[in-house]
């Protein structure tokens, strides 16, 4: 989602800057406001990346905890048959 918004903003930026180099009449203010979507798209993409990283870290921690719990319950010292 963020990448799409960023691309729309980047295209709008190119379109609004082109008349400055071509010597034609500049676009209205709305076109410049649409070019601000480039920054918004960057922020949305960055937030998405950070949320994904957080989710992966939580999954990794739970997998390590589950692995440690299963290893502790499977150890011979913890089983009742090893005591007798």
GROMACS .gro file of C-alpha atoms in nm:
model
   84
    1UNK     CA    1   0.000   0.000   0.000
    2UNK     CA    2   0.274   0.243   0.096
    3UNK     CA    3   0.468   0.167  -0.221
    4UNK     CA    4   0.167   0.250  -0.437
    5UNK     CA    5   0.109   0.580  -0.259
    6UNK     CA    6   0.481   0.658  -0.290
    7UNK     CA    7   0.479   0.587  -0.664
    8UNK     CA    8   0.172   0.807  -0.717
    9UNK     CA    9   0.347   1.086  -0.528
   10UNK     CA   10   0.669   1.037  -0.724
   11UNK     CA   11   0.487   1.056  -1.057
   12UNK     CA   12   0.302   1.367  -0.939
   13UNK     CA   13   0.635   1.521  -0.838
   14UNK     CA   14   0.783   1.455  -1.180
   15UNK     CA   15   0.474   1.598  -1.349
   16UNK     CA   16   0.475   1.915  -1.138
   17UNK     CA   17   0.848   1.976  -1.182
   18UNK     CA   18   0.846   1.922  -1.559
   19UNK     CA   19   0.688   2.259  -1.646
   20UNK     CA   20   0.964   2.437  -1.455
   21UNK     CA   21   1.224   2.285  -1.687
   22UNK     CA   22   1.013   2.311  -2.001
   23UNK     CA   23   0.923   2.676  -1.949
   24UNK     CA   24   0.548   2.615  -1.961
   25UNK     CA   25   0.276   2.726  -1.724
   26UNK     CA   26   0.301   2.556  -1.382
   27UNK     CA   27   0.025   2.326  -1.263
   28UNK     CA   28  -0.229   2.436  -1.001
   29UNK     CA   29  -0.167   2.393  -0.628
   30UNK     CA   30  -0.359   2.066  -0.620
   31UNK     CA   31  -0.089   1.900  -0.826
   32UNK     CA   32   0.173   2.007  -0.573
   33UNK     CA   33  -0.040   1.873  -0.289
   34UNK     CA   34  -0.067   1.536  -0.464
   35UNK     CA   35   0.310   1.526  -0.485
   36UNK     CA   36   0.315   1.525  -0.103
   37UNK     CA   37   0.183   1.169  -0.124
   38UNK     CA   38   0.541   1.064  -0.187
   39UNK     CA   39   0.632   1.140   0.175
   40UNK     CA   40   0.309   0.988   0.303
   41UNK     CA   41   0.376   0.669   0.108
   42UNK     CA   42   0.726   0.650   0.251
   43UNK     CA   43   0.591   0.680   0.606
   44UNK     CA   44   0.319   0.419   0.544
   45UNK     CA   45   0.575   0.176   0.401
   46UNK     CA   46   0.814   0.234   0.692
   47UNK     CA   47   0.538   0.171   0.946
   48UNK     CA   48   0.447  -0.149   0.763
   49UNK     CA   49   0.807  -0.269   0.771
   50UNK     CA   50   0.836  -0.194   1.143
   51UNK     CA   51   0.511  -0.378   1.218
   52UNK     CA   52   0.631  -0.680   1.020
   53UNK     CA   53   0.963  -0.681   1.206
   54UNK     CA   54   0.781  -0.667   1.539
   55UNK     CA   55   0.550  -0.953   1.443
   56UNK     CA   56   0.843  -1.168   1.330
   57UNK     CA   57   1.027  -1.100   1.655
   58UNK     CA   58   0.720  -1.201   1.858
   59UNK     CA   59   0.687  -1.522   1.654
   60UNK     CA   60   1.056  -1.601   1.702
   61UNK     CA   61   1.034  -1.545   2.079
   62UNK     CA   62   0.729  -1.770   2.109
   63UNK     CA   63   0.898  -2.039   1.900
   64UNK     CA   64   1.207  -2.027   2.122
   65UNK     CA   65   0.992  -2.042   2.436
   66UNK     CA   66   0.796  -2.338   2.299
   67UNK     CA   67   1.118  -2.514   2.202
   68UNK     CA   68   1.266  -2.458   2.547
   69UNK     CA   69   0.948  -2.583   2.715
   70UNK     CA   70   0.939  -2.899   2.505
   71UNK     CA   71   1.309  -2.961   2.565
   72UNK     CA   72   1.265  -2.923   2.942
   73UNK     CA   73   0.973  -3.166   2.951
   74UNK     CA   74   1.160  -3.420   2.739
   75UNK     CA   75   1.476  -3.428   2.951
   76UNK     CA   76   1.541  -3.759   3.135
   77UNK     CA   77   1.598  -3.592   3.472
   78UNK     CA   78   1.247  -3.454   3.472
   79UNK     CA   79   1.073  -3.783   3.394
   80UNK     CA   80   0.945  -3.996   3.687
   81UNK     CA   81   1.076  -4.322   3.539
   82UNK     CA   82   1.436  -4.197   3.563
   83UNK     CA   83   1.404  -4.158   3.943
   84UNK     CA   84   1.285  -4.518   4.005
   0.00000   0.00000   0.00000
